Coordinates of N, CA and C in Angstrom, one line a residue:
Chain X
X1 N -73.8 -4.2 -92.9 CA -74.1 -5.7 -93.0 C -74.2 -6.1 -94.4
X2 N -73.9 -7.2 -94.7 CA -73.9 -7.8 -96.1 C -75.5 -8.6 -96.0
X3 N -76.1 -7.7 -97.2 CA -77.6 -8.2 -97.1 C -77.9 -9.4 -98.3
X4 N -78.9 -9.6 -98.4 CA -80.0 -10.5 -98.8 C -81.3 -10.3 -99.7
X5 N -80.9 -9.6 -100.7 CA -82.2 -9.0 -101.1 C -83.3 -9.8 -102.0
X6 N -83.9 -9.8 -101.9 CA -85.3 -10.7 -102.5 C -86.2 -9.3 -102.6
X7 N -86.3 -8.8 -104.3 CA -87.1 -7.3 -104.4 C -88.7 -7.7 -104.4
X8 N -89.1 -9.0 -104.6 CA -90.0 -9.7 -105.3 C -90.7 -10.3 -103.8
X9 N -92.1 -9.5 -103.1 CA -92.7 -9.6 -102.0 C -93.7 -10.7 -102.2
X10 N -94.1 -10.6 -103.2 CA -95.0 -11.3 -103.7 C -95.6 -12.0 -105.1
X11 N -96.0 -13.0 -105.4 CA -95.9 -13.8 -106.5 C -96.7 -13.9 -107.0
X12 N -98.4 -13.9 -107.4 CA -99.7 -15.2 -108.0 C -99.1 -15.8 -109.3
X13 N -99.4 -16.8 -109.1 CA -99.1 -17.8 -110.6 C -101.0 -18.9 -110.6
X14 N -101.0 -19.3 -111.1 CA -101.8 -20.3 -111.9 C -101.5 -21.2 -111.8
X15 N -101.7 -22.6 -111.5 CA -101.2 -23.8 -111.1 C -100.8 -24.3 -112.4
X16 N -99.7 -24.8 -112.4 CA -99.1 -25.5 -113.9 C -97.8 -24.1 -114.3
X17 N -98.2 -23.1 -114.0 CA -96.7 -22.0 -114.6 C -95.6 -22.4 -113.7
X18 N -95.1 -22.0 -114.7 CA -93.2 -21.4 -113.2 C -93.1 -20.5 -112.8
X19 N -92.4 -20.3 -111.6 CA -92.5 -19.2 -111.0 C -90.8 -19.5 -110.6
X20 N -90.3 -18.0 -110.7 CA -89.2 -17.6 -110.8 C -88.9 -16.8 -109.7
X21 N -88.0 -17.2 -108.3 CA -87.6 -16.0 -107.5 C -86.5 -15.5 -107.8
X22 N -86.4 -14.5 -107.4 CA -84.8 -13.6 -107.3 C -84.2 -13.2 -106.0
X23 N -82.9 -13.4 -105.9 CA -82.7 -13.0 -105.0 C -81.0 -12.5 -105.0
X24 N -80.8 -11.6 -104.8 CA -79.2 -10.8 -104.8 C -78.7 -10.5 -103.5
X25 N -77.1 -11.2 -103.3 CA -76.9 -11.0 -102.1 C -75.6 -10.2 -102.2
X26 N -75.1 -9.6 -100.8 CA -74.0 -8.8 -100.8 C -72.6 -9.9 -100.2
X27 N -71.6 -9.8 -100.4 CA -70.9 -10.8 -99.8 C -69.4 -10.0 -100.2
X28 N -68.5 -10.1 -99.1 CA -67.2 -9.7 -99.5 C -66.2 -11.0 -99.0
X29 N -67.0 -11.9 -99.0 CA -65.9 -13.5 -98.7 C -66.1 -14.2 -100.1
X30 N -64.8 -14.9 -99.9 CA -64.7 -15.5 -101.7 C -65.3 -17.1 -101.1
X31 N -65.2 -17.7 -100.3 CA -65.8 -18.3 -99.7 C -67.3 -18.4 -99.2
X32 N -68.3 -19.1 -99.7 CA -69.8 -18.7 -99.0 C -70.9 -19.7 -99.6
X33 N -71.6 -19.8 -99.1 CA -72.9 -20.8 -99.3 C -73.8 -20.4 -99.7
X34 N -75.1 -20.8 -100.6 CA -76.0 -19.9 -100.5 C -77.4 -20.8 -100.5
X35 N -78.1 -20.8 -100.0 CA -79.5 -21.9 -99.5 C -81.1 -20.8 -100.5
X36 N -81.9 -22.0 -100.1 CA -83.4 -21.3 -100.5 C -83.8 -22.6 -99.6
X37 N -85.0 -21.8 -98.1 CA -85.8 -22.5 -97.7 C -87.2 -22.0 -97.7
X38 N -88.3 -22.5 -97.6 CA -89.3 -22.8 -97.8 C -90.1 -22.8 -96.8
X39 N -91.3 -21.8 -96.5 CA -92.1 -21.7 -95.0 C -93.5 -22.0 -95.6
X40 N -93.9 -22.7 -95.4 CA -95.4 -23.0 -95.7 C -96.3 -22.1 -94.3
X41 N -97.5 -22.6 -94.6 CA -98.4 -21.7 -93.4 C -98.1 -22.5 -92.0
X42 N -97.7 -23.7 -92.1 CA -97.1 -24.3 -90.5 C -96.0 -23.6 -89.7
X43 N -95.4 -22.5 -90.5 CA -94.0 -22.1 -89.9 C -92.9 -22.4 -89.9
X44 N -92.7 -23.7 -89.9 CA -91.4 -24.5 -90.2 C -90.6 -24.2 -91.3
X45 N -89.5 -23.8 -91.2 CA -88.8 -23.7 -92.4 C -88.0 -25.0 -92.9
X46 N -88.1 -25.6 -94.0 CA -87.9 -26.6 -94.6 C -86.8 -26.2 -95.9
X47 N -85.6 -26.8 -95.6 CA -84.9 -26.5 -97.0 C -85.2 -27.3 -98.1
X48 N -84.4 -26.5 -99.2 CA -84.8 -26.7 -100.1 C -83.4 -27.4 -101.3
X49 N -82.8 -26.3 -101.1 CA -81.3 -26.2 -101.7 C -80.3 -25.8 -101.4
X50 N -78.9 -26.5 -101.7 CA -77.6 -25.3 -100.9 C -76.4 -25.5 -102.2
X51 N -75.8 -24.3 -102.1 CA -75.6 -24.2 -103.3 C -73.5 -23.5 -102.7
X52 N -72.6 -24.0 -103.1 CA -71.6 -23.6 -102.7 C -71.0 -22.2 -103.7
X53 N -69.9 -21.3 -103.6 CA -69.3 -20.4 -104.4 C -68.7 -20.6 -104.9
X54 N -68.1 -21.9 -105.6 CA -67.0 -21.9 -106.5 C -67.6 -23.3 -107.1
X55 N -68.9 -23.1 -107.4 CA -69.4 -24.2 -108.2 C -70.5 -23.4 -109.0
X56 N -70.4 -22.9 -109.8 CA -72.1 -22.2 -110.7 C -72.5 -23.0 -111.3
X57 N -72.1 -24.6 -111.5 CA -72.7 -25.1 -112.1 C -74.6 -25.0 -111.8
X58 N -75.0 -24.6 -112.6 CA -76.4 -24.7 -112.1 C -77.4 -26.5 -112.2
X59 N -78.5 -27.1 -111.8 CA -79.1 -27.5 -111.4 C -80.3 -27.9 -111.3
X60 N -80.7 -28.9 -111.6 CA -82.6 -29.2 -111.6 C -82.6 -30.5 -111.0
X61 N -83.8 -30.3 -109.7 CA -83.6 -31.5 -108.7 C -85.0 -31.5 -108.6
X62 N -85.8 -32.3 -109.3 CA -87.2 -32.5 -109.7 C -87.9 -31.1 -110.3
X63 N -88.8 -30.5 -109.7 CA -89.6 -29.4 -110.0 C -88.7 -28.3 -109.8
X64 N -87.6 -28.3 -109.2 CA -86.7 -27.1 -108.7 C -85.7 -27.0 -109.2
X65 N -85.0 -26.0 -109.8 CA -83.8 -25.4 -110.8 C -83.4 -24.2 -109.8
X66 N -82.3 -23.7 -110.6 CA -81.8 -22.7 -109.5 C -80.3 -22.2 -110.4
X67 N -80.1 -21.0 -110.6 CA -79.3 -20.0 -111.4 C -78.4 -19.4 -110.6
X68 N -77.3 -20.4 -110.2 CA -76.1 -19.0 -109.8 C -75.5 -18.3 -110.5
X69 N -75.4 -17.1 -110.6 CA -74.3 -16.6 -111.5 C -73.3 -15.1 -110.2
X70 N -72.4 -15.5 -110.0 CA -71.3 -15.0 -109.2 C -71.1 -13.3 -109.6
X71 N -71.3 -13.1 -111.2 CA -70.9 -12.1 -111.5 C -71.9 -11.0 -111.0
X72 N -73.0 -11.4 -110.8 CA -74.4 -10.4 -110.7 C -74.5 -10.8 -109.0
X73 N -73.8 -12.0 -108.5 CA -74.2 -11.7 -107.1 C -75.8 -12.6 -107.0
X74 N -76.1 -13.0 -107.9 CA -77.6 -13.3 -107.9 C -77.9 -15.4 -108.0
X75 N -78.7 -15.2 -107.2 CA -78.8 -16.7 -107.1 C -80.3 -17.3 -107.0
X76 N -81.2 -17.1 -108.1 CA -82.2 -17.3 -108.8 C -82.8 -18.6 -108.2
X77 N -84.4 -19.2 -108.5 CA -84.6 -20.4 -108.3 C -85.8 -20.4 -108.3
X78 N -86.3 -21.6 -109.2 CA -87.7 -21.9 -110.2 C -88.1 -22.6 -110.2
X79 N -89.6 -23.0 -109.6 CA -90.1 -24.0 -109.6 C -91.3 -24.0 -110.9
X80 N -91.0 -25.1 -111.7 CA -91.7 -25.4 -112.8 C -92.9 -26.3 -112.3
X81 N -94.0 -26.1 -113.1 CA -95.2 -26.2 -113.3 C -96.0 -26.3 -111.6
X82 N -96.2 -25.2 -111.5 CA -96.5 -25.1 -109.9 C -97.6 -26.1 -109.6
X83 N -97.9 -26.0 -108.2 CA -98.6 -26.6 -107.8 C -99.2 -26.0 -106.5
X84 N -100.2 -26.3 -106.1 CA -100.8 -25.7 -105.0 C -100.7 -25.7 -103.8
X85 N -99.5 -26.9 -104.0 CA -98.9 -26.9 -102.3 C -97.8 -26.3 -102.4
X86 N -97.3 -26.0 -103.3 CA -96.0 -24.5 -103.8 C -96.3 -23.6 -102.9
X87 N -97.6 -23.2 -102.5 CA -98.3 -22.4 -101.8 C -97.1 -21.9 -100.6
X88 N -96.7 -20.7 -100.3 CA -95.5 -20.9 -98.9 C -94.5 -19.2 -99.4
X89 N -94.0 -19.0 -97.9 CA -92.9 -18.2 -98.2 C -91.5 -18.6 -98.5
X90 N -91.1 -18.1 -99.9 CA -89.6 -18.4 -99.7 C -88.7 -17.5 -99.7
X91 N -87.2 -18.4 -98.5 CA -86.4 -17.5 -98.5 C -84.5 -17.5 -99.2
X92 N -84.5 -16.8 -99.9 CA -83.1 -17.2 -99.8 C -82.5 -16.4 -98.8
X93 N -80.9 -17.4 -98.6 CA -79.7 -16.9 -97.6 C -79.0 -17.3 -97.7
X94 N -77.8 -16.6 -96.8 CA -76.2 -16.4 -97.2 C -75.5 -17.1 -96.2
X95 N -74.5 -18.3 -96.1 CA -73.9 -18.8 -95.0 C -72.3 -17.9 -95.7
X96 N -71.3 -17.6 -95.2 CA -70.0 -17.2 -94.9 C -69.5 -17.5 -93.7
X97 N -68.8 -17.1 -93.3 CA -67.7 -16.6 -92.3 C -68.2 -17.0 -91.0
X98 N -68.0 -17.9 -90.2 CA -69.0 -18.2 -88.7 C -69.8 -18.7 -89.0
X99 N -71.4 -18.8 -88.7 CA -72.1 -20.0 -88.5 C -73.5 -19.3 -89.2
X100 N -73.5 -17.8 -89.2 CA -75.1 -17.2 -89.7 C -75.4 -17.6 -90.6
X101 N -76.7 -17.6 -90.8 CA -77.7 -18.0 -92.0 C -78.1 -15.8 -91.9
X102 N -78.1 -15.6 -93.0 CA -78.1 -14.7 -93.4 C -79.4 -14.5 -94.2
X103 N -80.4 -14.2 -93.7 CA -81.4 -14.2 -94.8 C -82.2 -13.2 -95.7
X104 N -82.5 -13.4 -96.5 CA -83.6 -12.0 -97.5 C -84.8 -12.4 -96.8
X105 N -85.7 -11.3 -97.1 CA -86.7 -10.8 -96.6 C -88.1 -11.6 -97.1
X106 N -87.6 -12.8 -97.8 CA -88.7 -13.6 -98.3 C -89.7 -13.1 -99.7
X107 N -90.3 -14.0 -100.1 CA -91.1 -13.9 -101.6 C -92.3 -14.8 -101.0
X108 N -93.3 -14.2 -101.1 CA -95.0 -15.0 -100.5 C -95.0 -15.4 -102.2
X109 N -95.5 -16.9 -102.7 CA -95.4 -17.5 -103.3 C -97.0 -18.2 -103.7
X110 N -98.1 -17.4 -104.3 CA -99.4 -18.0 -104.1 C -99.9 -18.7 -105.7
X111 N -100.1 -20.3 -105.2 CA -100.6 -20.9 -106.3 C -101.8 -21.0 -106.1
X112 N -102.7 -20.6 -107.6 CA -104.2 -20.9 -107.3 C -104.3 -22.1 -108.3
X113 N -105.5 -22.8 -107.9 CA -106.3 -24.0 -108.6 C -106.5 -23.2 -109.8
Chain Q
X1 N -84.9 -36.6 -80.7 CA -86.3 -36.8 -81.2 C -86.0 -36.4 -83.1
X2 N -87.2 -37.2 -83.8 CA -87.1 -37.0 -85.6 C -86.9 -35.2 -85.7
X3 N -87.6 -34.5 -84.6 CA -87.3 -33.4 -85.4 C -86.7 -31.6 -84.3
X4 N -86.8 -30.8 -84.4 CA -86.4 -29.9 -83.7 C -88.1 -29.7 -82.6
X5 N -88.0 -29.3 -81.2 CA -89.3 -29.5 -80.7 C -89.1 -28.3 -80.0
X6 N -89.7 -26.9 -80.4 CA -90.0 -25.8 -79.5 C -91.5 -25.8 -78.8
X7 N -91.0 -25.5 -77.6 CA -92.1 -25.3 -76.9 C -91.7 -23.8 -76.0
X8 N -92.9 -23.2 -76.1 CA -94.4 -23.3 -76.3 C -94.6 -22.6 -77.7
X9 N -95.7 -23.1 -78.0 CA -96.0 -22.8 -79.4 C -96.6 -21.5 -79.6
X10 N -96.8 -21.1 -78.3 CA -97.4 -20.2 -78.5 C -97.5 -19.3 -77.1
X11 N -97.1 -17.8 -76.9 CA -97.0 -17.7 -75.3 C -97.8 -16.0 -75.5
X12 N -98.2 -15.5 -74.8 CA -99.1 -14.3 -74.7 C -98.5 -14.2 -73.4
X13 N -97.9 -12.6 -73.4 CA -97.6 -12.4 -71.7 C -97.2 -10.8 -71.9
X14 N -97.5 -10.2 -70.4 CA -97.8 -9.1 -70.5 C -96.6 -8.0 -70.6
X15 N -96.4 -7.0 -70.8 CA -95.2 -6.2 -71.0 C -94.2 -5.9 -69.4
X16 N -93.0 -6.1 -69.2 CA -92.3 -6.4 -68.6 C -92.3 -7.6 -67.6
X17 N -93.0 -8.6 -67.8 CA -92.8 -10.1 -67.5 C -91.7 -10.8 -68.1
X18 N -91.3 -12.0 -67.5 CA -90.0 -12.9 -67.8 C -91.0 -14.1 -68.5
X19 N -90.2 -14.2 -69.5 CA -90.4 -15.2 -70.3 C -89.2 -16.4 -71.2
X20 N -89.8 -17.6 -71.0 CA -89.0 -18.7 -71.4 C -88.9 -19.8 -72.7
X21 N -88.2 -19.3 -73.4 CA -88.1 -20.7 -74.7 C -87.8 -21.6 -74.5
X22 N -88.5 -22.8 -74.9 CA -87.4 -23.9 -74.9 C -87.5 -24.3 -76.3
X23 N -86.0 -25.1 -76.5 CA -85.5 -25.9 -78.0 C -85.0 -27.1 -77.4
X24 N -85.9 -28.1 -78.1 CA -85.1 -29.3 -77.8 C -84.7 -29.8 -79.3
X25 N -83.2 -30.1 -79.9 CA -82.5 -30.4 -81.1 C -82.7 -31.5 -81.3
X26 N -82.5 -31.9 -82.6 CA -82.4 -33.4 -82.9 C -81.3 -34.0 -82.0
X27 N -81.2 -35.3 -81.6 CA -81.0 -35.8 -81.2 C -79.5 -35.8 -81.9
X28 N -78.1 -35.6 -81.0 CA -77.0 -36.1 -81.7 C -76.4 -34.7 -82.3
X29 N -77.1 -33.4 -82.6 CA -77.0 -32.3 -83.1 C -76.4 -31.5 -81.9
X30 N -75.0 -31.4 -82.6 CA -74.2 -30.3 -81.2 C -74.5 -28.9 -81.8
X31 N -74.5 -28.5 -83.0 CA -75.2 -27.3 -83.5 C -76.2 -26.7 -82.7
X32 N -76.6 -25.3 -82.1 CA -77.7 -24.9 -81.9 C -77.9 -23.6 -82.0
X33 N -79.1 -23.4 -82.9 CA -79.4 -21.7 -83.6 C -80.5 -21.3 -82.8
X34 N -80.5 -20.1 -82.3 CA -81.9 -19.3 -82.0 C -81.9 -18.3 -83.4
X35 N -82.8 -17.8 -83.9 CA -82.9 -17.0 -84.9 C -84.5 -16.2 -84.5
X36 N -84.8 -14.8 -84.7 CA -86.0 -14.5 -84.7 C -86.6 -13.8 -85.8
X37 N -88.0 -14.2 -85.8 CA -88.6 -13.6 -87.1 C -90.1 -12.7 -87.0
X38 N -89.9 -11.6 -87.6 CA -91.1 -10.8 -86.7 C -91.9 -10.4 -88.3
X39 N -93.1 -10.3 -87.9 CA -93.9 -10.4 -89.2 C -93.4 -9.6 -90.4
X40 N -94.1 -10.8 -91.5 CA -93.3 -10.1 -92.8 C -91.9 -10.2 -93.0
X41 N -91.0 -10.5 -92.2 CA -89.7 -10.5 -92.6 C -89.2 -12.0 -92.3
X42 N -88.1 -11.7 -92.9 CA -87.1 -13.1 -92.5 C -86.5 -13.3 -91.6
X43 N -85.9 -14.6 -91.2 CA -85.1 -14.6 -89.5 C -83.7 -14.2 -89.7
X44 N -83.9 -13.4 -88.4 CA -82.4 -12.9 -87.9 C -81.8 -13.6 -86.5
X45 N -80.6 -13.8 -87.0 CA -79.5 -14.4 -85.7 C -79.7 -13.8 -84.7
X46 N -80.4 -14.7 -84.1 CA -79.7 -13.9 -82.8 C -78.1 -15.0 -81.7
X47 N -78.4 -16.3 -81.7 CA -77.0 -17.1 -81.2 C -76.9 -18.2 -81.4
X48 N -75.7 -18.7 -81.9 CA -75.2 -20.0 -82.1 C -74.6 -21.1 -80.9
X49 N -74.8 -21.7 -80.4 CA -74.1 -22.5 -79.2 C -73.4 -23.4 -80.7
X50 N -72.0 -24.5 -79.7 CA -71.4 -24.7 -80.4 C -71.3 -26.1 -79.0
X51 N -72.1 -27.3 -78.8 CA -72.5 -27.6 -77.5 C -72.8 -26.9 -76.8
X52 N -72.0 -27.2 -75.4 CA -73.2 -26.0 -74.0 C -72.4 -24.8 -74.1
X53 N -71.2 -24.6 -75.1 CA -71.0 -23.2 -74.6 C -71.3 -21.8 -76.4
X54 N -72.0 -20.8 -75.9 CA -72.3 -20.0 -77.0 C -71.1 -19.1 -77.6
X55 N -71.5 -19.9 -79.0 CA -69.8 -19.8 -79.9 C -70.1 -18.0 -80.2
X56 N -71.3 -17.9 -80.4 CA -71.3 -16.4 -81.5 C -72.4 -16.1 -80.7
X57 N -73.2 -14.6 -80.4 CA -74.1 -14.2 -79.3 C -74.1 -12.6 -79.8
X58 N -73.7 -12.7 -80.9 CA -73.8 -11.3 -81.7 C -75.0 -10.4 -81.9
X59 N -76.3 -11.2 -82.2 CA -77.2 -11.0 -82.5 C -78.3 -11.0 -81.6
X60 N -77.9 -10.8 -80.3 CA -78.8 -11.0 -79.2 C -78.8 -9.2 -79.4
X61 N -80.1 -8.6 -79.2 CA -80.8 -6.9 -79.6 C -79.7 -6.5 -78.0
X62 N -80.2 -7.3 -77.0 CA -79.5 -6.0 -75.8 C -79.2 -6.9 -74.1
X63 N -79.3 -6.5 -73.4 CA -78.8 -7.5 -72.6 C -79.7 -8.6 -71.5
X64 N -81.7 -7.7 -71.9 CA -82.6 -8.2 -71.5 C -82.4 -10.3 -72.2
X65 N -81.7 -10.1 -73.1 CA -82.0 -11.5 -73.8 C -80.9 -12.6 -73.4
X66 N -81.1 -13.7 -73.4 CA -80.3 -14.5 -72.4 C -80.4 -15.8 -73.1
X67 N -79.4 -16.5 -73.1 CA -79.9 -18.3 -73.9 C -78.7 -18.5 -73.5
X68 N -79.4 -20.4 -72.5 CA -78.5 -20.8 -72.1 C -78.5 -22.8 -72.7
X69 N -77.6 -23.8 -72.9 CA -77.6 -24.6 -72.9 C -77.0 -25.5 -72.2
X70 N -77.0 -26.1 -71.2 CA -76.1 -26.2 -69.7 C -76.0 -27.9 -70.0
X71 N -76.4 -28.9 -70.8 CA -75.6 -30.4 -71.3 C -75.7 -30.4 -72.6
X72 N -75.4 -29.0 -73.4 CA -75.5 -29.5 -74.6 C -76.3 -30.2 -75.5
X73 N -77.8 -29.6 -75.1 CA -78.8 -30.3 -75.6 C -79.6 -29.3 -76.1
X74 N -80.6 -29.2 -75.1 CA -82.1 -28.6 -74.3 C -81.6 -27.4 -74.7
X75 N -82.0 -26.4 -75.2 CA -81.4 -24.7 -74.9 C -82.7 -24.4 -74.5
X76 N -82.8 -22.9 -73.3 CA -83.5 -22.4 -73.2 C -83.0 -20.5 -73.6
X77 N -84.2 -20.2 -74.0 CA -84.1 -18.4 -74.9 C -84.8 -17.7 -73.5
X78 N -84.3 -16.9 -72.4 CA -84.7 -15.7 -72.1 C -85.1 -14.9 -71.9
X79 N -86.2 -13.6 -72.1 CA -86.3 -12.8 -71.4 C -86.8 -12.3 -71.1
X80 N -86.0 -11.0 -70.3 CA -86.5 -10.2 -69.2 C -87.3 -9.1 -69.4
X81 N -88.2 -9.0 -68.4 CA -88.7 -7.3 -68.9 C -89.3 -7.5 -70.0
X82 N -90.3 -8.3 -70.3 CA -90.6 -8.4 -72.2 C -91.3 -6.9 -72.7
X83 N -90.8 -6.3 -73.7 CA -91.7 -5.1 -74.5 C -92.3 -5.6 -75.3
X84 N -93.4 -4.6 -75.9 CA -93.9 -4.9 -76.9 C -93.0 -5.6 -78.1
X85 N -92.2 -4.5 -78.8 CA -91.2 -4.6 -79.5 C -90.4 -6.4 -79.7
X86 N -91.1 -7.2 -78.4 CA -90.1 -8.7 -78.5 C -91.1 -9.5 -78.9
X87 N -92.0 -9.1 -79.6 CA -93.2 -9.7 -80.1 C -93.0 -10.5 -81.4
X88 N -92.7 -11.6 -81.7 CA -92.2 -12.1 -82.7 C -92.3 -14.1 -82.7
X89 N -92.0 -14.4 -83.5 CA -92.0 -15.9 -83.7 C -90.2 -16.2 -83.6
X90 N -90.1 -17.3 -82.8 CA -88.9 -17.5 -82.0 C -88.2 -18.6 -83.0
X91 N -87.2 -18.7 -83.6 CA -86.7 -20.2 -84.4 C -86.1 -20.3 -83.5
X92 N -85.8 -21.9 -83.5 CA -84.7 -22.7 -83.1 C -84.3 -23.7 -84.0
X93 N -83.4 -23.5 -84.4 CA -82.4 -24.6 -85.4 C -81.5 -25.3 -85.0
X94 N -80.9 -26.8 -85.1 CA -79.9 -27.4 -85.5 C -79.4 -27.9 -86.5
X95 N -77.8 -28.1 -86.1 CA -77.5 -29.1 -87.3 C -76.2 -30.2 -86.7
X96 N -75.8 -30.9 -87.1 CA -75.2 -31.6 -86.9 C -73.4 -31.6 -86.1
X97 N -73.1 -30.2 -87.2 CA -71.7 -29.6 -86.5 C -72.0 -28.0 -87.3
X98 N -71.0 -27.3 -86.9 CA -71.4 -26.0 -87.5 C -71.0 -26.1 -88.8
X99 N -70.1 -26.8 -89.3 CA -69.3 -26.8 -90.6 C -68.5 -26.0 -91.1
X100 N -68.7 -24.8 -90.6 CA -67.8 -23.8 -91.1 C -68.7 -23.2 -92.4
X101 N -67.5 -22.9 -93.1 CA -67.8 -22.1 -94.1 C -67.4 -23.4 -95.5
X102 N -66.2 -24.4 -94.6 CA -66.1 -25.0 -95.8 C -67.1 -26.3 -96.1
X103 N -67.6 -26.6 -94.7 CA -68.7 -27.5 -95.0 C -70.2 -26.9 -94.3
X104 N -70.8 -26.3 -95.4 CA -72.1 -25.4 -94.8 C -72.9 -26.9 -94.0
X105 N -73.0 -27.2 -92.9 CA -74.4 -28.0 -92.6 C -75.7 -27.3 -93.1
X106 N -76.6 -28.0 -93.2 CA -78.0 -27.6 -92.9 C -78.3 -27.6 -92.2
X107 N -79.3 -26.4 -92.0 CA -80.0 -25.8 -90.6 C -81.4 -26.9 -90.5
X108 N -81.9 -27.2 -89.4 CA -83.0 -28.0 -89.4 C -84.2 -27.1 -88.8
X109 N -84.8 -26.6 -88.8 CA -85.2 -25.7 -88.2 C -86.8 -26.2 -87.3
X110 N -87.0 -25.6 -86.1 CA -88.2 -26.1 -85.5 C -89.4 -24.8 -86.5
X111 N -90.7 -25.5 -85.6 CA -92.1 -24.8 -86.1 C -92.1 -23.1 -85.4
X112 N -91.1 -23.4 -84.5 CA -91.2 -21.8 -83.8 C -92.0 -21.2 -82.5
X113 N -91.8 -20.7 -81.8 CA -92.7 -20.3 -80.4 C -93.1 -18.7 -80.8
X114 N -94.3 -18.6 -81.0 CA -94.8 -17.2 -81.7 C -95.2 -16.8 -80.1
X115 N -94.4 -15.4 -79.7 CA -94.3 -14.4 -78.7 C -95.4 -13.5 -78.8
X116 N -96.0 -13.2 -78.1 CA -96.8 -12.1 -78.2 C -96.6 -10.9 -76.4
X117 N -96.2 -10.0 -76.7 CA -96.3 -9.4 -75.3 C -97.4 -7.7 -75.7
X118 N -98.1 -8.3 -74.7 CA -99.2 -7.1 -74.5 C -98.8 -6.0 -74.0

């Protein structure tokens, strides 16, 4: 299976830092998507970003930035000066070939006051 | 309806009992994802409907699991015999069309029906 890796289980930041996830995926289609959504303690997953393969232009869409680079497989993403409702699990994932959302195993993301 | 609506939010039931999801999609959304997520981890596919009939069913674990969508709307998630083991928080997602690969839709995803079997 072509995975999803997020090495990074867990985060504390300070309210006001950035916080930086990682996430490396496996992929053997030249064609592919790659998202980061967002679970707060309600459950719901809420996106955030989608990001296509033959665009690295990278990105800042208010508090959130986000680092493709193709060569490393790695597709990063940063939320500057946190905040407490940053509070949540995030996940990156992989759309390709068919219809899956392909996901990594999530980053618990805790902002304190 | 504004958003994806699983019910039950919440179901407790005992080990080999039959049990029932429902997903009702945004409104207008022929897309429809089940995905499951079991603590600590992220969700995994389990089937995609493509309207009422299921385009991809790869990811269903074994043959106790069942999801049906019979007008292209409403899906219901199946099953039988529940084990411990099917103990998890249920997604249901849509989106608008599947898009392929060259137009990713977005997944919309519901709040989820957290399974519990005793």
């Amino acid at each position: 299976a072509q995975k999803v890796t997020q090495a990074q289980t867990e985060i504390s930041v300070v309210e006001k830092e950035d916080v930086t996830l990682d996430c490396v995926y496996e992929t053997r289609d030249t064609t592919y998507y790659l998202f980061w959504y967002k679970q707060p303690p309600s459950g719901e997953l809420v996106f955030l970003i989608r990001r296509n393969s033959f665009d690295e232009q990278n990105e800042i869409s208010g508090r959130y930035s986000w680092n493709f680079q193709k060569s490393t497989s790695s597709f990063n993403f940063t939320i500057t000066a946190s905040q407490v409702v940053d509070s949540a699990v995030y996940f990156c994932a992989r759309k390709a070939a068919g219809n899956k959302l392909t996901f990594g195993g999530g980053t618990r993301v805790l902002v304190k006051p | 309806g504004a958003g994806v609506s699983q019910t039950p939010s919440n179901k407790v039931t005992e080990k080999g009992k039959y049990v029932e999801l429902r997903c009702d999609p945004i409104s207008g959304h022929t897309a429809l994802y089940w995905y499951r997520q079991s603590l600590g981890q992220g969700p995994e596919f389990l089937i995609y409907f493509q309207g009422t009939g299921a385009a991809d069913d790869s990811g269903l674990p074994n043959d106790r699991f069942f999801a049906v969508r019979p007008e292209g709307s409403v899906s219901t998630l199946k099953i039988q015999r529940t084990e411990r083991g099917d103990s998890a928080v249920y997604l249901c997602a849509s989106s608008p069309s599947p898009g392929g690969v060259s137009g990713a839709n977005v997944l919309t995803f519901g709040a989820g029906s957290r399974l519990t079997v005793l």
